[in-house]
Structures are given as C-alpha cells and as structure tokens.
PDB file of C-alpha atoms in Angstrom:
ATOM      1  CA  MET Q   1      28.640 -14.638  47.909  1.00  0.00           C
ATOM      2  CA  SER Q   2      25.616 -14.875  50.178  1.00  0.00           C
ATOM      3  CA  ARG Q   3      22.537 -16.899  49.250  1.00  0.00           C
ATOM      4  CA  SER Q   4      20.365 -13.727  49.294  1.00  0.00           C
ATOM      5  CA  PHE Q   5      22.699 -11.941  46.924  1.00  0.00           C
ATOM      6  CA  ARG Q   6      22.725 -14.968  44.543  1.00  0.00           C
ATOM      7  CA  LEU Q   7      18.892 -15.012  44.558  1.00  0.00           C
ATOM      8  CA  ILE Q   8      18.765 -11.295  43.781  1.00  0.00           C
ATOM      9  CA  LEU Q   9      21.354 -11.747  41.031  1.00  0.00           C
ATOM     10  CA  ALA Q  10      19.375 -14.694  39.591  1.00  0.00           C
ATOM     11  CA  GLY Q  11      16.180 -12.594  39.690  1.00  0.00           C
ATOM     12  CA  VAL Q  12      17.868  -9.697  37.888  1.00  0.00           C
ATOM     13  CA  ALA Q  13      19.275 -12.091  35.279  1.00  0.00           C
ATOM     14  CA  ALA Q  14      15.834 -13.664  34.754  1.00  0.00           C
ATOM     15  CA  ALA Q  15      14.223 -10.219  34.388  1.00  0.00           C
ATOM     16  CA  ALA Q  16      16.900  -9.199  31.878  1.00  0.00           C
ATOM     17  CA  LEU Q  17      16.296 -12.399  29.909  1.00  0.00           C
ATOM     18  CA  VAL Q  18      12.526 -11.770  29.840  1.00  0.00           C
ATOM     19  CA  ALA Q  19      13.083  -8.139  28.772  1.00  0.00           C
ATOM     20  CA  ALA Q  20      15.478  -9.215  26.011  1.00  0.00           C
ATOM     21  CA  SER Q  21      13.021 -11.862  24.792  1.00  0.00           C
ATOM     22  CA  LEU Q  22      10.152  -9.364  24.794  1.00  0.00           C
ATOM     23  CA  SER Q  23      12.274  -6.790  22.982  1.00  0.00           C
ATOM     24  CA  ALA Q  24      13.249  -9.378  20.353  1.00  0.00           C
ATOM     25  CA  ALA Q  25       9.603 -10.406  19.917  1.00  0.00           C
ATOM     26  CA  LEU Q  26       8.517  -6.786  19.420  1.00  0.00           C
ATOM     27  CA  ALA Q  27      11.372  -6.190  16.973  1.00  0.00           C
ATOM     28  CA  GLN Q  28      10.330  -9.345  15.100  1.00  0.00           C
ATOM     29  CA  ASP Q  29       6.861  -7.821  14.596  1.00  0.00           C
ATOM     30  CA  ARG Q  30       8.432  -4.752  12.943  1.00  0.00           C
ATOM     31  CA  LYS Q  31      10.632  -6.755  10.572  1.00  0.00           C
ATOM     32  CA  ALA Q  32       9.689  -6.828   6.909  1.00  0.00           C
ATOM     33  CA  PRO Q  33       7.048  -9.452   6.176  1.00  0.00           C
ATOM     34  CA  LYS Q  34       7.381 -11.785   3.187  1.00  0.00           C
ATOM     35  CA  VAL Q  35       4.867  -9.764   1.151  1.00  0.00           C
ATOM     36  CA  ARG Q  36       6.191  -6.232   1.352  1.00  0.00           C
ATOM     37  CA  SER Q  37       4.146  -4.372  -1.249  1.00  0.00           C
ATOM     38  CA  ILE Q  38       0.949  -5.451  -2.964  1.00  0.00           C
ATOM     39  CA  PRO Q  39      -1.709  -4.149  -5.307  1.00  0.00           C
ATOM     40  CA  PHE Q  40      -5.283  -4.849  -4.245  1.00  0.00           C
ATOM     41  CA  VAL Q  41      -8.869  -4.568  -5.433  1.00  0.00           C
ATOM     42  CA  SER Q  42     -11.964  -4.450  -3.254  1.00  0.00           C
ATOM     43  CA  ILE Q  43     -15.575  -4.968  -4.274  1.00  0.00           C
ATOM     44  CA  THR Q  44     -18.452  -3.739  -2.128  1.00  0.00           C
ATOM     45  CA  LYS Q  45     -21.623  -5.689  -2.791  1.00  0.00           C
ATOM     46  CA  SER Q  46     -25.265  -4.583  -2.615  1.00  0.00           C
ATOM     47  CA  ASP Q  47     -25.586  -6.125   0.871  1.00  0.00           C
ATOM     48  CA  GLY Q  48     -22.791  -3.848   2.130  1.00  0.00           C
ATOM     49  CA  SER Q  49     -20.147  -6.574   2.473  1.00  0.00           C
ATOM     50  CA  THR Q  50     -16.692  -5.886   1.043  1.00  0.00           C
ATOM     51  CA  GLN Q  51     -14.318  -8.497  -0.359  1.00  0.00           C
ATOM     52  CA  TYR Q  52     -10.590  -7.756  -0.815  1.00  0.00           C
ATOM     53  CA  TYR Q  53      -8.408  -9.383  -3.469  1.00  0.00           C
ATOM     54  CA  GLU Q  54      -4.641  -9.350  -3.887  1.00  0.00           C
ATOM     55  CA  THR Q  55      -4.617  -8.584  -7.610  1.00  0.00           C
ATOM     56  CA  ASN Q  56      -4.053  -5.789 -10.074  1.00  0.00           C
ATOM     57  CA  ALA Q  57      -7.000  -6.651 -12.354  1.00  0.00           C
ATOM     58  CA  ILE Q  58      -9.680  -4.006 -11.733  1.00  0.00           C
ATOM     59  CA  PRO Q  59     -13.236  -4.828 -12.798  1.00  0.00           C
ATOM     60  CA  LEU Q  60     -14.833  -1.507 -13.781  1.00  0.00           C
ATOM     61  CA  LEU Q  61     -17.771  -1.917 -11.399  1.00  0.00           C
ATOM     62  CA  ILE Q  62     -19.194   1.578 -10.999  1.00  0.00           C
ATOM     63  CA  ASN Q  63     -19.400   2.682  -7.351  1.00  0.00           C
ATOM     64  CA  LYS Q  64     -18.544  -0.876  -6.225  1.00  0.00           C
ATOM     65  CA  ALA Q  65     -14.870  -1.557  -7.037  1.00  0.00           C
ATOM     66  CA  CYS Q  66     -11.843   0.193  -5.562  1.00  0.00           C
ATOM     67  CA  PHE Q  67      -8.166  -0.402  -6.271  1.00  0.00           C
ATOM     68  CA  GLY Q  68      -4.999   0.557  -4.496  1.00  0.00           C
ATOM     69  CA  TRP Q  69      -1.677  -0.398  -3.039  1.00  0.00           C
ATOM     70  CA  ARG Q  70      -0.176  -1.287   0.313  1.00  0.00           C
ATOM     71  CA  THR Q  71       3.517  -1.035   1.036  1.00  0.00           C
ATOM     72  CA  TRP Q  72       5.723  -1.955   3.970  1.00  0.00           C
ATOM     73  CA  LEU Q  73       7.907   0.864   5.276  1.00  0.00           C
ATOM     74  CA  GLY Q  74       8.672  -0.566   8.710  1.00  0.00           C
ATOM     75  CA  GLY Q  75       9.636   1.554  11.671  1.00  0.00           C
ATOM     76  CA  PRO Q  76       7.416   3.333  14.171  1.00  0.00           C
ATOM     77  CA  ASP Q  77       3.962   4.741  13.518  1.00  0.00           C
ATOM     78  CA  ARG Q  78       4.467   8.168  11.961  1.00  0.00           C
ATOM     79  CA  THR Q  79       3.422  10.621   9.273  1.00  0.00           C
ATOM     80  CA  VAL Q  80       5.368  10.761   6.003  1.00  0.00           C
ATOM     81  CA  SER Q  81       5.329  12.957   2.918  1.00  0.00           C
ATOM     82  CA  LEU Q  82       3.623  11.135   0.031  1.00  0.00           C
ATOM     83  CA  VAL Q  83       3.550  11.943  -3.672  1.00  0.00           C
ATOM     84  CA  GLU Q  84       1.297   9.522  -5.529  1.00  0.00           C
ATOM     85  CA  VAL Q  85       0.939   9.804  -9.296  1.00  0.00           C
ATOM     86  CA  LEU Q  86      -1.930   7.863 -10.868  1.00  0.00           C
ATOM     87  CA  GLN Q  87      -1.627   7.626 -14.666  1.00  0.00           C
ATOM     88  CA  THR Q  88      -4.279   6.100 -16.947  1.00  0.00           C
ATOM     89  CA  SER Q  89      -3.821   5.051 -20.570  1.00  0.00           C
ATOM     90  CA  GLN Q  90      -7.038   6.836 -21.576  1.00  0.00           C
ATOM     91  CA  PRO Q  91      -8.759   9.942 -20.219  1.00  0.00           C
ATOM     92  CA  ALA Q  92     -11.402   9.638 -17.527  1.00  0.00           C
ATOM     93  CA  LYS Q  93     -14.798  11.208 -18.121  1.00  0.00           C
ATOM     94  CA  ASP Q  94     -14.745  12.746 -14.617  1.00  0.00           C
ATOM     95  CA  VAL Q  95     -12.320  12.798 -11.704  1.00  0.00           C
ATOM     96  CA  ILE Q  96     -13.391  13.211  -8.083  1.00  0.00           C
ATOM     97  CA  ALA Q  97     -10.444  14.392  -6.012  1.00  0.00           C
ATOM     98  CA  GLY Q  98      -9.698  16.550  -3.004  1.00  0.00           C
ATOM     99  CA  PRO Q  99      -7.637  19.741  -2.924  1.00  0.00           C
ATOM    100  CA  GLU Q 100      -4.425  17.742  -2.366  1.00  0.00           C
ATOM    101  CA  THR Q 101      -4.794  16.222  -5.859  1.00  0.00           C
ATOM    102  CA  GLU Q 102      -3.931  17.977  -9.115  1.00  0.00           C
ATOM    103  CA  VAL Q 103      -5.565  16.496 -12.236  1.00  0.00           C
ATOM    104  CA  SER Q 104      -4.006  16.998 -15.680  1.00  0.00           C
ATOM    105  CA  PRO Q 105      -6.138  18.867 -18.252  1.00  0.00           C
ATOM    106  CA  ASP Q 106      -6.512  15.679 -20.345  1.00  0.00           C
ATOM    107  CA  LYS Q 107      -7.667  13.716 -17.243  1.00  0.00           C
ATOM    108  CA  THR Q 108      -5.055  10.972 -17.628  1.00  0.00           C
ATOM    109  CA  ARG Q 109      -2.934  11.892 -14.588  1.00  0.00           C
ATOM    110  CA  ALA Q 110      -3.759  12.688 -10.969  1.00  0.00           C
ATOM    111  CA  THR Q 111      -0.911  13.797  -8.701  1.00  0.00           C
ATOM    112  CA  THR Q 112      -1.609  13.718  -4.974  1.00  0.00           C
ATOM    113  CA  ARG Q 113       0.719  15.437  -2.507  1.00  0.00           C
ATOM    114  CA  MET Q 114      -0.083  14.923   1.153  1.00  0.00           C
ATOM    115  CA  ARG Q 115       1.028  13.761   4.571  1.00  0.00           C
ATOM    116  CA  GLU Q 116      -0.012  10.158   5.182  1.00  0.00           C
ATOM    117  CA  ARG Q 117       0.118   7.881   8.236  1.00  0.00           C
ATOM    118  CA  VAL Q 118       2.284   4.798   8.526  1.00  0.00           C
ATOM    119  CA  VAL Q 119       0.592   2.376  10.942  1.00  0.00           C
ATOM    120  CA  ASP Q 120       2.240  -0.847  12.133  1.00  0.00           C
ATOM    121  CA  GLY Q 121       4.882  -0.319   9.433  1.00  0.00           C
ATOM    122  CA  TYR Q 122       2.353  -0.162   6.556  1.00  0.00           C
ATOM    123  CA  MET Q 123       0.922   2.558   4.387  1.00  0.00           C
ATOM    124  CA  MET Q 124      -1.878   2.166   1.866  1.00  0.00           C
ATOM    125  CA  ARG Q 125      -4.046   4.212  -0.459  1.00  0.00           C
ATOM    126  CA  SER Q 126      -6.891   3.511  -2.855  1.00  0.00           C
ATOM    127  CA  TRP Q 127      -9.211   5.052  -5.431  1.00  0.00           C
ATOM    128  CA  CYS Q 128     -12.705   3.890  -6.365  1.00  0.00           C
ATOM    129  CA  ILE Q 129     -14.278   3.346  -9.778  1.00  0.00           C
ATOM    130  CA  ILE Q 130     -16.847   5.919 -10.891  1.00  0.00           C
ATOM    131  CA  ASP Q 131     -18.916   6.253 -14.060  1.00  0.00           C
ATOM    132  CA  GLY Q 132     -16.665   7.208 -16.965  1.00  0.00           C
ATOM    133  CA  ASP Q 133     -13.459   5.572 -15.714  1.00  0.00           C
ATOM    134  CA  PRO Q 134     -11.754   4.130 -18.795  1.00  0.00           C
ATOM    135  CA  PRO Q 135     -10.578   0.571 -19.425  1.00  0.00           C
ATOM    136  CA  GLY Q 136      -6.840   0.099 -19.924  1.00  0.00           C
ATOM    137  CA  THR Q 137      -3.640   0.491 -17.949  1.00  0.00           C
ATOM    138  CA  TYR Q 138      -3.565   2.388 -14.661  1.00  0.00           C
ATOM    139  CA  SER Q 139      -0.231   2.919 -12.916  1.00  0.00           C
ATOM    140  CA  TYR Q 140       0.741   4.394  -9.576  1.00  0.00           C
ATOM    141  CA  HIS Q 141       4.193   5.890  -9.014  1.00  0.00           C
ATOM    142  CA  ILE Q 142       4.857   6.270  -5.298  1.00  0.00           C
ATOM    143  CA  THR Q 143       7.387   8.622  -3.681  1.00  0.00           C
ATOM    144  CA  ILE Q 144       7.726   8.712   0.109  1.00  0.00           C
ATOM    145  CA  ASP Q 145       9.778  11.361   1.895  1.00  0.00           C
ATOM    146  CA  GLY Q 146      11.351  12.329  -1.437  1.00  0.00           C
ATOM    147  CA  GLU Q 147      12.441   8.780  -2.343  1.00  0.00           C
ATOM    148  CA  PRO Q 148      10.843   6.723  -5.166  1.00  0.00           C
ATOM    149  CA  ARG Q 149       9.375   3.699  -3.366  1.00  0.00           C
ATOM    150  CA  GLY Q 150       7.224   1.788  -5.797  1.00  0.00           C
ATOM    151  CA  GLU Q 151       5.276   1.395  -8.983  1.00  0.00           C
ATOM    152  CA  PHE Q 152       2.025  -0.538  -9.251  1.00  0.00           C
ATOM    153  CA  VAL Q 153       0.584  -1.337 -12.680  1.00  0.00           C
ATOM    154  CA  PHE Q 154      -3.105  -2.277 -12.931  1.00  0.00           C
ATOM    155  CA  CYS Q 155      -5.404  -3.128 -15.806  1.00  0.00           C
ATOM    156  CA  ALA Q 156      -8.976  -1.877 -15.722  1.00  0.00           C
ATOM    157  CA  ILE Q 157     -11.412  -4.236 -17.436  1.00  0.00           C
ATOM    158  CA  GLU Q 158     -14.875  -3.289 -18.679  1.00  0.00           C
ATOM    159  CA  MET Q 159     -17.740  -5.130 -17.018  1.00  0.00           C
ATOM    160  CA  LYS Q 160     -20.790  -4.636 -19.229  1.00  0.00           C
ATOM    161  CA  ASP Q 161     -23.056  -6.671 -16.908  1.00  0.00           C
ATOM    162  CA  GLN Q 162     -21.738  -4.939 -13.712  1.00  0.00           C
ATOM    163  CA  ASP Q 163     -21.732  -8.362 -11.976  1.00  0.00           C
ATOM    164  CA  GLU Q 164     -20.593  -7.769  -8.392  1.00  0.00           C
ATOM    165  CA  GLU Q 165     -19.908 -11.502  -7.988  1.00  0.00           C
ATOM    166  CA  VAL Q 166     -16.921 -11.322 -10.370  1.00  0.00           C
ATOM    167  CA  ASP Q 167     -13.608 -12.602  -8.985  1.00  0.00           C
ATOM    168  CA  PRO Q 168     -10.912 -10.122 -10.124  1.00  0.00           C
ATOM    169  CA  THR Q 169      -8.183 -12.757  -9.681  1.00  0.00           C
ATOM    170  CA  GLU Q 170      -9.757 -14.702 -12.558  1.00  0.00           C
ATOM    171  CA  LEU Q 171      -9.843 -11.789 -15.014  1.00  0.00           C
ATOM    172  CA  SER Q 172      -7.410 -11.714 -17.925  1.00  0.00           C
ATOM    173  CA  CYS Q 173      -4.914  -8.909 -17.471  1.00  0.00           C
ATOM    174  CA  PRO Q 174      -1.930  -8.437 -19.820  1.00  0.00           C
ATOM    175  CA  ASN Q 175       0.237  -6.903 -17.086  1.00  0.00           C
ATOM    176  CA  LYS Q 176      -0.725  -9.192 -14.200  1.00  0.00           C
ATOM    177  CA  PHE Q 177       1.329  -8.314 -11.110  1.00  0.00           C
ATOM    178  CA  GLN Q 178       3.867  -6.037 -12.738  1.00  0.00           C
ATOM    179  CA  SER Q 179       4.388  -4.195  -9.514  1.00  0.00           C
ATOM    180  CA  VAL Q 180       7.831  -3.067  -8.487  1.00  0.00           C
ATOM    181  CA  GLU Q 181       9.117  -2.072  -5.101  1.00  0.00           C
ATOM    182  CA  LEU Q 182      11.837   0.553  -5.245  1.00  0.00           C
ATOM    183  CA  ARG Q 183      14.233   0.680  -2.336  1.00  0.00           C
ATOM    184  CA  PRO Q 184      15.301   4.070  -1.032  1.00  0.00           C
ATOM    185  CA  ALA Q 185      18.761   5.141  -2.119  1.00  0.00           C
ATOM    186  CA  ALA Q 186      21.519   3.931   0.182  1.00  0.00           C
ATOM    187  CA  PRO Q 187      23.169   6.734   2.140  1.00  0.00           C
ATOM    188  CA  THR Q 188      26.543   7.756   0.798  1.00  0.00           C
ATOM    189  CA  ALA Q 189      29.575   8.659   2.862  1.00  0.00           C
ATOM    190  CA  PRO Q 190      30.500  12.337   2.839  1.00  0.00           C
ATOM    191  CA  PRO Q 191      33.619  13.122   0.773  1.00  0.00           C
ATOM    192  CA  GLY Q 192      36.965  13.417   2.457  1.00  0.00           C
TER     193      GLY Q 192
END
C-alpha cells in the first residue's frame, strides 16, 4: 500500500470519525432531558419584566399571572395535532378564547383543538389569569396526535392584595406537583 493511499485512507477515517462524533452530539441534544414535562407559572410585573417559576401553584394575579405546561416530545421540529382540555373546579366569570377553543356552557371546561409547533423537541402552552377566574383546582389533559400525553394539575390561589412580588413556589397548594406524563401506547404487532 503506497504512502499516498495510506494518507488518503487515514484522512477518510478521520473525517468519518468526526462525522460520527458530530452525529452523536446532535443526537444527544435530541435525547430526552431529565425534566421531561413541567407545569409553570409566569408573573409579569408593572415594569414589564417577567419571572418564570416551575410550579403548579397559580397566584390569581389579574392580568399579571399566566400558567401552563411544557412537555418533551423529542424528534424533529414539526407541527402536531393538539387537543388540550382545561377543567376548573368552579366556573369562570368570563373566558377569553379563540375560535379553536370550545367553552362549556357552565364555563368550567375549555377544549382547544389545533395544530401546534414542536420546536427543539418541546411543546408548550399557557393561559393567563383574567378578572373572574376562580380559585381552586385547574387541570389540563393533553392529547397529541390522538395519544393521551399528559395531565397537569394546578391550584389557583386568591391574592386579595394582588402583590406581584409573590413567589408562587412558596404558596400552599394541596396538589403540589401532581403532574403526570402519559407515554404514547406502544405499537402492537399485526395479528398472524
């Protein structure tokens, strides 16, 4: 084997090793992180700054607090079919929702059906507190591409003083972090 051929072969092997390492590194980025699905609350203050909290305790801060969920789906960026059912333990005074959301007559359930983007393996949604939102239990039931994928249970807590400096992680919530990730059903082998 000539020296030139060995150098070319070594160069090809080195390039293949670099490509394999890069491919493994990119695949590593798409693997499931330790925290796969979380509930969150955000509070936007008078100065315009927003603070995010990993919690399911929602302070009922009118036009300041939002709550939602983030879940890891993995895979490439894409659009999926989402059905999100938000259920409250008491009726809301008013509900602001787009045409993709159907609100029950008693205003305790909002069902949203839409296409939603998955970006960098994640998908997330949120709702914001408005005047008349009730205290109590709020739960999301999440279905993605026809498969149940999660349930997030929140507790909404009245804030008589509307103090935007409240830390939601310090609020007392009877169902703190009762969020469940549901795995899609495993494919079954066809009969026969």
